[in-house]
Short mmCIF file of C-alpha atoms in Angstrom, two decimals:
data_model
loop_
_atom_site.label_atom_id
_atom_site.label_comp_id
_atom_site.label_asym_id
_atom_site.label_seq_id
_atom_site.Cartn_x
_atom_site.Cartn_y
_atom_site.Cartn_z
CA MET A 1 0.28 0.44 -0.34
CA GLU A 2 1.07 2.76 -0.26
CA LEU A 3 0.23 6.48 1.40
CA GLY A 4 0.58 9.76 0.23
CA SER A 5 2.53 13.11 1.55
CA ALA A 6 -1.32 14.61 2.51
CA GLU A 7 -2.04 10.84 3.71
CA LEU A 8 1.25 10.86 5.80
CA ALA A 9 0.64 14.58 7.45
CA ILE A 10 -1.92 13.75 9.37
CA LEU A 11 -0.62 10.02 10.44
CA ASP A 12 2.00 12.43 11.75
CA ARG A 13 0.66 14.54 13.46
CA LEU A 14 -1.87 12.27 15.16
CA LEU A 15 0.76 10.85 16.01
CA GLU A 16 2.63 13.46 17.52
CA ALA A 17 -0.05 14.70 19.18
CA ARG A 18 -1.49 11.05 20.84
CA THR A 19 2.27 10.19 21.44
CA GLY A 20 5.06 13.23 21.48
CA GLN A 21 6.83 11.15 19.04
CA GLN A 22 8.00 11.56 15.74
CA LEU A 23 6.76 9.61 12.53
CA ASN A 24 10.54 8.88 11.03
CA ASP A 25 11.58 7.14 8.32
CA SER A 26 12.02 3.93 10.65
CA ARG A 27 9.11 3.96 10.55
CA TYR A 28 6.86 4.44 7.61
CA TRP A 29 6.83 0.08 6.30
CA ARG A 30 5.60 0.21 9.63
CA VAL A 31 2.88 2.18 9.02
CA ALA A 32 1.54 1.44 5.56
CA ARG A 33 1.33 -2.55 7.61
CA ALA A 34 -1.05 -0.76 10.41
CA VAL A 35 -3.37 1.37 7.89
CA GLU A 36 -3.87 -1.74 6.06
CA SER A 37 -4.77 -4.31 8.64
CA ILE A 38 -7.22 -1.17 9.84
CA MET A 39 -8.76 -0.72 7.09
CA ARG A 40 -9.62 -4.48 6.47
CA SER A 41 -10.83 -5.00 10.08
CA HIS A 42 -13.36 -2.52 9.47
CA GLY A 43 -13.81 -2.87 6.44
CA PHE A 44 -12.95 0.40 4.53
CA ARG A 45 -12.19 -0.24 0.59
CA ASP A 46 -9.59 2.99 0.47
CA THR A 47 -7.91 4.37 2.95
CA ASP A 48 -10.48 8.03 1.82
CA ALA A 49 -12.79 6.26 4.03
CA LEU A 50 -10.64 5.88 6.86
CA PHE A 51 -8.81 9.55 6.91
CA ALA A 52 -12.37 11.00 6.40
CA LEU A 53 -13.06 9.26 10.24
CA LEU A 54 -9.58 10.18 10.59
CA THR A 55 -10.57 13.45 11.48
CA SER A 56 -13.76 13.11 12.62
CA LYS A 57 -14.78 13.88 15.47
CA SER A 58 -15.66 10.38 15.31
CA GLY A 59 -12.69 8.97 14.87
CA TYR A 60 -10.98 9.12 18.02
CA GLU A 61 -10.81 4.83 18.94
CA VAL A 62 -9.45 3.63 15.58
CA ALA A 63 -7.36 6.68 14.92
CA THR A 64 -6.30 5.13 19.11
CA GLN A 65 -5.73 2.25 17.14
CA ILE A 66 -3.46 3.40 14.32
CA VAL A 67 -1.93 5.08 16.77
CA GLU A 68 -0.98 1.78 19.09
CA ALA A 69 0.40 0.00 15.71
CA MET A 70 2.63 1.78 14.92
CA VAL A 71 4.11 2.46 18.76
CA ASN A 72 4.26 -0.81 18.62
CA ASN A 73 7.92 -1.39 18.77
CA GLU A 74 10.68 -4.77 17.80
CA THR A 75 11.26 -6.41 20.35
CA SER A 76 12.71 -9.39 21.70
CA PHE A 77 14.40 -11.91 24.75
CA PHE A 78 17.53 -10.56 26.56
CA ARG A 79 17.87 -7.70 23.25
CA ASP A 80 21.31 -6.63 22.67
CA ALA A 81 23.23 -9.75 24.50
CA THR A 82 26.48 -7.87 25.85
CA MET A 83 23.60 -5.28 27.40
CA PHE A 84 22.01 -8.52 29.90
CA LYS A 85 25.83 -8.93 30.54
CA GLN A 86 26.88 -6.22 31.56
CA LEU A 87 23.49 -5.57 33.17
CA ARG A 88 23.87 -9.62 35.57
CA ASN A 89 27.54 -8.00 36.58
CA LEU A 90 26.38 -5.28 37.94
CA LEU A 91 23.22 -6.89 39.33
CA ALA A 92 25.43 -9.11 41.00
CA ASP A 93 27.77 -5.95 42.55
CA THR A 94 24.46 -3.86 43.23
CA LEU A 95 22.51 -6.48 45.34
CA THR A 96 24.94 -8.37 47.21
CA GLU A 97 25.63 -5.15 48.72
CA LYS A 98 24.17 -5.31 52.94
CA GLY A 99 23.06 -3.05 53.98
CA SER A 100 19.53 -1.57 52.62
CA PRO A 101 16.19 -3.15 53.38
CA ARG A 102 14.21 -1.73 51.05
CA PRO A 103 13.88 -3.09 47.75
CA TYR A 104 15.56 -2.37 44.98
CA ARG A 105 13.53 -1.05 42.14
CA ILE A 106 13.14 -1.65 37.83
CA TRP A 107 11.33 0.02 35.43
CA SER A 108 11.45 -1.09 32.04
CA ALA A 109 9.99 1.91 30.32
CA GLY A 110 8.86 1.28 27.35
CA CYS A 111 8.27 -2.55 27.15
CA SER A 112 6.08 -2.96 24.18
CA THR A 113 5.30 -6.91 24.61
CA GLY A 114 6.32 -7.45 28.27
CA GLN A 115 9.97 -9.16 26.82
CA GLU A 116 11.86 -6.85 28.15
CA PRO A 117 10.68 -7.01 31.73
CA TYR A 118 9.90 -11.17 31.78
CA SER A 119 14.10 -11.38 29.99
CA LEU A 120 14.90 -9.24 33.45
CA ALA A 121 12.74 -11.68 36.00
CA ILE A 122 14.05 -14.33 34.97
CA MET A 123 18.14 -13.69 34.48
CA LEU A 124 17.39 -12.56 38.01
CA GLY A 125 15.80 -15.93 38.61
CA GLU A 126 19.19 -17.33 37.59
CA MET A 127 21.13 -15.86 40.10
CA PRO A 128 20.53 -18.10 43.20
CA HIS A 129 23.73 -16.69 44.95
CA LEU A 130 21.18 -12.78 45.11
CA PRO A 131 20.77 -12.59 48.74
CA GLY A 132 16.89 -12.36 50.22
CA ARG A 133 16.16 -8.82 49.11
CA LYS A 134 12.88 -7.97 47.30
CA ILE A 135 12.97 -6.46 43.86
CA ASP A 136 9.88 -4.93 42.04
CA ILE A 137 9.25 -4.72 38.33
CA VAL A 138 7.12 -2.09 36.74
CA ALA A 139 7.00 -2.01 33.47
CA THR A 140 5.27 0.12 31.11
CA ASP A 141 4.17 1.37 27.98
CA ILE A 142 2.14 4.29 25.82
CA SER A 143 -0.22 1.38 23.68
CA GLY A 144 -2.62 -0.32 26.31
CA GLY A 145 -2.54 -3.25 23.10
CA ALA A 146 0.81 -3.62 23.98
CA ILE A 147 0.98 -3.78 27.82
CA ASP A 148 -2.48 -5.49 27.82
CA ARG A 149 0.38 -8.65 25.68
CA ALA A 150 2.64 -8.46 28.25
CA ARG A 151 -0.03 -8.97 31.03
CA GLU A 152 -0.98 -11.97 29.50
CA GLY A 153 2.58 -13.55 28.73
CA LEU A 154 1.91 -15.66 25.67
CA TYR A 155 3.96 -15.58 23.09
CA SER A 156 4.86 -17.56 19.32
CA GLN A 157 6.82 -19.80 18.70
CA PHE A 158 8.94 -16.94 15.83
CA GLU A 159 9.38 -14.62 19.49
CA ILE A 160 10.21 -17.03 22.59
CA GLN A 161 12.61 -18.07 20.06
CA ARG A 162 14.41 -14.23 19.61
CA GLY A 163 16.77 -14.93 22.84
CA LEU A 164 15.68 -17.00 24.72
CA SER A 165 17.30 -20.26 25.31
CA VAL A 166 15.48 -22.84 25.44
CA ARG A 167 16.46 -23.84 29.12
CA ALA A 168 14.90 -21.01 30.16
CA MET A 169 12.03 -21.82 28.25
CA ILE A 170 11.62 -24.98 29.15
CA ARG A 171 12.07 -23.57 33.08
CA ASP A 172 9.91 -21.04 32.79
CA PHE A 173 7.10 -20.99 30.46
CA SER A 174 4.54 -23.61 29.46
CA GLN A 175 3.60 -25.06 26.21
CA GLU A 176 0.38 -23.81 24.40
CA ASP A 177 -0.47 -25.23 21.83
CA GLU A 178 1.49 -23.35 19.37
CA LYS A 179 2.09 -20.93 22.18
CA TRP A 180 4.26 -20.40 25.37
CA ARG A 181 2.88 -19.20 28.31
CA ILE A 182 5.04 -17.36 31.51
CA ARG A 183 4.46 -19.13 34.45
CA ASP A 184 3.03 -17.38 36.80
CA LYS A 185 5.37 -16.80 39.55
CA LEU A 186 7.50 -14.96 37.22
CA ARG A 187 3.99 -12.73 35.12
CA GLU A 188 3.40 -11.74 38.76
CA SER A 189 6.58 -10.26 39.74
CA VAL A 190 6.23 -7.84 37.25
CA THR A 191 3.13 -4.88 36.76
CA PHE A 192 2.39 -3.58 34.25
CA ARG A 193 1.08 -0.58 33.81
CA GLU A 194 -0.29 2.26 30.47
CA HIS A 195 2.21 4.91 30.61
CA ASN A 196 3.46 8.40 28.64
CA LEU A 197 6.60 9.19 28.49
CA LEU A 198 5.50 12.96 28.09
CA GLU A 199 4.02 12.67 31.64
CA PRO A 200 6.35 12.39 34.80
CA GLN A 201 7.16 8.61 36.19
CA ALA A 202 5.04 9.15 39.72
CA ALA A 203 6.01 5.79 41.09
CA GLY A 204 9.25 6.44 41.33
CA PRO A 205 12.24 6.64 42.56
CA PHE A 206 13.36 3.61 40.28
CA ASP A 207 17.06 2.11 41.18
CA LEU A 208 17.65 1.09 37.96
CA ILE A 209 15.41 2.34 35.20
CA LEU A 210 15.85 0.24 30.90
CA CYS A 211 14.95 3.02 28.23
CA ARG A 212 15.81 1.35 25.37
CA ASN A 213 15.70 2.23 21.50
CA VAL A 214 12.30 5.04 22.51
CA LEU A 215 14.61 8.47 22.72
CA PHE A 216 15.10 8.21 19.29
CA TYR A 217 11.35 8.19 18.28
CA PHE A 218 10.51 11.64 19.60
CA PRO A 219 11.82 14.88 18.27
CA MET A 220 14.70 16.83 19.98
CA ALA A 221 12.78 19.33 21.79
CA THR A 222 9.98 16.74 23.10
CA ARG A 223 13.75 14.36 24.04
CA ALA A 224 15.15 16.80 26.54
CA LYS A 225 12.15 16.63 28.35
CA VAL A 226 11.58 12.26 28.37
CA LEU A 227 15.04 12.67 29.60
CA SER A 228 13.78 14.61 32.47
CA HIS A 229 11.17 12.46 33.86
CA LEU A 230 13.28 9.70 33.78
CA ARG A 231 16.17 11.62 35.25
CA ASP A 232 13.53 12.28 38.52
CA ALA A 233 11.87 9.15 38.32
CA LEU A 234 15.19 7.97 38.90
CA ALA A 235 16.65 7.51 42.46
CA PRO A 236 20.65 9.07 43.55
CA ALA A 237 22.78 5.93 42.97
CA GLY A 238 20.67 4.69 40.32
CA THR A 239 21.17 3.83 36.43
CA LEU A 240 19.95 4.42 33.66
CA ILE A 241 20.27 2.20 30.73
CA LEU A 242 19.24 3.50 26.98
CA GLY A 243 19.78 1.39 23.61
CA ALA A 244 23.81 1.46 22.77
CA GLY A 245 23.48 2.92 19.83
CA GLU A 246 21.86 6.16 21.66
CA THR A 247 23.33 9.18 22.19
CA LEU A 248 22.65 12.25 24.56
CA ILE A 249 24.72 14.63 22.53
CA GLY A 250 22.81 18.25 22.09
CA LEU A 251 20.78 16.89 25.55
CA ALA A 252 21.49 18.96 29.19
CA ASN A 253 21.29 15.70 30.54
CA GLY A 254 22.58 16.20 33.99
CA LEU A 255 24.17 12.28 33.46
CA ASP A 256 27.24 10.90 32.98
CA LYS A 257 27.86 7.80 31.31
CA ILE A 258 29.37 5.43 33.22
CA ASP A 259 32.70 3.82 31.82
CA GLY A 260 32.77 0.32 30.01
CA GLY A 261 28.80 0.21 30.23
CA TYR A 262 27.30 -0.19 27.20
CA GLY A 263 24.26 2.85 27.14
CA PHE A 264 24.92 3.14 31.33
CA TYR A 265 24.77 5.83 32.69
CA ARG A 266 24.39 7.83 36.75
CA LEU A 267 22.72 10.65 37.89
CA HIS A 268 25.84 13.59 37.79
CA SER A 269 27.24 13.54 40.99
CA GLU A 270 26.48 17.36 41.77
CA GLU A 271 22.94 15.75 41.23
CA ARG A 272 23.25 12.45 43.71
CA ARG A 273 24.57 15.18 45.40
CA ASP A 274 22.05 17.41 45.94
CA ILE A 275 18.98 15.20 45.66
CA ALA A 276 21.14 13.22 48.64
CA VAL A 277 20.65 16.74 51.22
CA GLY A 278 17.59 17.73 49.83
CA GLY A 279 15.94 14.57 50.29
CA MET B 1 36.02 -18.58 10.25
CA LYS B 2 33.62 -20.80 11.72
CA LYS B 3 31.99 -23.71 10.81
CA CYS B 4 28.55 -25.50 11.10
CA LEU B 5 27.39 -28.78 9.72
CA VAL B 6 23.85 -28.87 8.67
CA VAL B 7 22.21 -32.47 8.39
CA ASP B 8 18.32 -32.43 7.39
CA ASP B 9 17.01 -34.69 4.81
CA SER B 10 15.54 -31.75 3.03
CA LYS B 11 17.76 -30.45 0.41
CA VAL B 12 15.70 -26.99 0.82
CA ILE B 13 16.00 -26.93 4.03
CA ARG B 14 19.86 -27.45 3.92
CA THR B 15 20.22 -24.43 1.03
CA VAL B 16 18.15 -22.06 3.07
CA ALA B 17 20.11 -22.80 6.53
CA SER B 18 23.40 -22.73 4.48
CA HIS B 19 22.83 -19.40 3.04
CA ILE B 20 21.58 -18.46 5.92
CA LEU B 21 24.95 -19.24 8.21
CA GLN B 22 26.82 -17.87 5.51
CA THR B 23 25.94 -14.76 5.84
CA LEU B 24 26.59 -14.71 9.47
CA ASP B 25 29.99 -15.97 8.91
CA PHE B 26 30.12 -19.63 8.89
CA GLU B 27 31.62 -22.53 6.49
CA VAL B 28 28.86 -24.52 5.63
CA SER B 29 28.86 -28.50 4.58
CA GLU B 30 26.58 -30.49 4.83
CA ALA B 31 24.32 -33.81 5.85
CA GLU B 32 22.09 -35.49 4.66
CA ASN B 33 21.48 -38.05 8.06
CA GLY B 34 23.15 -39.17 10.46
CA GLU B 35 25.12 -41.88 9.60
CA VAL B 36 27.37 -39.19 7.09
CA ALA B 37 27.11 -36.08 9.88
CA LEU B 38 29.74 -38.22 12.30
CA ALA B 39 31.31 -39.12 9.28
CA LYS B 40 31.86 -35.59 8.45
CA VAL B 41 32.14 -34.59 11.81
CA GLN B 42 35.29 -36.57 12.17
CA ARG B 43 36.63 -35.64 9.69
CA ASP B 44 36.51 -32.61 9.87
CA MET B 45 34.76 -30.87 13.40
CA PRO B 46 32.31 -28.96 13.12
CA ASP B 47 32.16 -25.63 16.01
CA VAL B 48 28.39 -26.51 15.28
CA VAL B 49 25.80 -28.78 14.16
CA LEU B 50 22.36 -28.04 12.71
CA LEU B 51 20.54 -31.07 13.45
CA ASP B 52 16.93 -32.45 12.86
CA TRP B 53 15.25 -34.90 14.44
CA ASN B 54 13.20 -37.07 11.69
CA MET B 55 15.71 -38.35 9.01
CA PRO B 56 16.05 -41.32 7.13
CA VAL B 57 19.23 -44.26 8.14
CA MET B 58 20.05 -42.05 11.49
CA GLY B 59 17.60 -39.56 13.08
CA GLY B 60 18.98 -36.52 15.05
CA MET B 61 18.59 -38.39 18.24
CA ASP B 62 20.65 -41.49 17.62
CA PHE B 63 23.27 -38.76 15.47
CA LEU B 64 23.29 -36.90 19.10
CA ALA B 65 24.14 -40.85 21.30
CA ALA B 66 26.80 -41.97 18.51
CA LEU B 67 28.71 -38.71 19.24
CA LYS B 68 28.65 -38.84 22.98
CA ARG B 69 30.24 -42.59 22.40
CA LEU B 70 33.19 -41.03 20.19
CA GLN B 71 34.00 -39.58 22.99
CA LEU B 72 35.84 -37.02 21.52
CA PRO B 73 37.71 -34.18 23.70
CA ASP B 74 36.31 -31.66 21.48
CA ARG B 75 32.38 -32.04 21.17
CA PRO B 76 30.48 -29.06 18.33
CA LYS B 77 27.83 -28.54 19.74
CA VAL B 78 24.13 -29.16 18.78
CA VAL B 79 21.54 -27.42 17.80
CA PHE B 80 18.20 -29.40 16.74
CA CYS B 81 16.18 -27.46 14.27
CA THR B 82 13.56 -29.37 13.86
CA THR B 83 9.19 -29.55 12.91
CA GLU B 84 8.86 -31.92 17.06
CA ASN B 85 8.03 -28.52 18.90
CA GLY B 86 5.91 -30.83 21.76
CA ALA B 87 7.22 -29.19 25.27
CA GLY B 88 8.55 -33.15 26.00
CA GLN B 89 10.99 -33.51 23.38
CA ILE B 90 11.92 -30.74 23.45
CA ARG B 91 13.37 -32.09 27.52
CA GLN B 92 14.55 -34.86 25.95
CA ALA B 93 16.72 -33.19 23.27
CA ILE B 94 17.87 -31.31 25.86
CA ASP B 95 18.88 -34.62 28.28
CA ALA B 96 20.00 -36.57 25.56
CA GLY B 97 23.03 -33.84 25.39
CA ALA B 98 21.32 -31.41 22.66
CA ASP B 99 23.21 -27.56 23.14
CA GLU B 100 20.20 -25.27 21.96
CA TYR B 101 16.58 -25.81 20.04
CA ILE B 102 15.35 -24.28 17.43
CA MET B 103 11.50 -25.09 15.75
CA LYS B 104 10.74 -24.83 12.37
CA PRO B 105 10.26 -23.14 10.93
CA PHE B 106 12.90 -20.48 12.07
CA ASP B 107 14.26 -16.90 10.40
CA ARG B 108 17.68 -15.67 10.12
CA GLU B 109 17.30 -13.96 14.77
CA THR B 110 16.55 -16.97 15.37
CA LEU B 111 19.43 -18.63 13.87
CA HIS B 112 21.25 -15.64 14.94
CA ALA B 113 20.02 -15.87 18.12
CA LYS B 114 21.09 -18.99 19.39
CA LEU B 115 24.18 -19.42 17.90
CA GLU B 116 24.38 -16.65 20.02
CA ILE B 117 23.35 -18.05 22.75
CA VAL B 118 25.75 -21.13 22.54
CA GLY B 119 28.22 -18.86 22.01
CA LEU B 120 29.36 -18.57 18.76
CA ALA B 121 27.88 -15.64 16.52
#
């Protein structure tokens, strides 16, 4: 399906109004598929009818469906094995430190259909030497449909094989016909919520925030706002993990990159002290 | 360059898998059943064997048992790649010594991810 520039402009404005994100090149292929699938499900024969509805007052619901399809990002279990290896080392060091009686809190921001927070839960379950410190995992996404799927924890054969070892699959999932469902104990270890990154995260502070390959979709001005929300939700000694290819150049960010850490950031030392003194 | 032996009685599957593996920088050889694969393993040890379950002459599980009996000092990794997709069969393969398991159909991403898990990508 070919979409004209006027149609793409409508979709761009819709996406930005609802999510603050941009319709950049990497999303064009997804947009055409999203429009096609929504036209099929609503029985529209041509794009004119769909776009007429989209721009009318009664088009809110169909607009929501299109936005959800456009923001539903590609994901997989243990996506970026190097990052997970480094994170495992960081958690092994951090969680074995004596002292804190409070839970260690993790936020997976932009969790899509749940593979990232479940990978964290699986990895933590594979670290039996950790002391009994409680771990909270909160996972959010702007898409209600993605959050529903994540809560359900049911994955196709293609999805389950991407990045997950067969031993973890057999141990942590049960087979239901052609699909695989995450076991209750792991499912219950993650709290899923809808959340728009343009809004502050009220459930902080978090010791670890993962927001990988998400900032890229926001225009520069909005990116700074999202980053400030992430920073505000970070505990003084917490760690923020961005996608390996993402950069904070050009953003006044108050964060220091951790040496050797592939997209790992900490609050700038001055800000850490301010929070500690102030809070 | 790492070596992979693709063992499958389907020429089509061997061709598709070989093509993907070449794009992942593997040197690839092929075998149409477990018996031919066993002879090839002893002649030129691969780093990994991509193994089908059901094949004439010698199937994947018999190949795995025979490979174990060879008591090689440096056994190749074994990744099953099969339409036998039940949890019971998967457990059976792991218990028999398979390192990883791919349920057919598969694509490049899946194969790459599994090779990464066994430390070869």
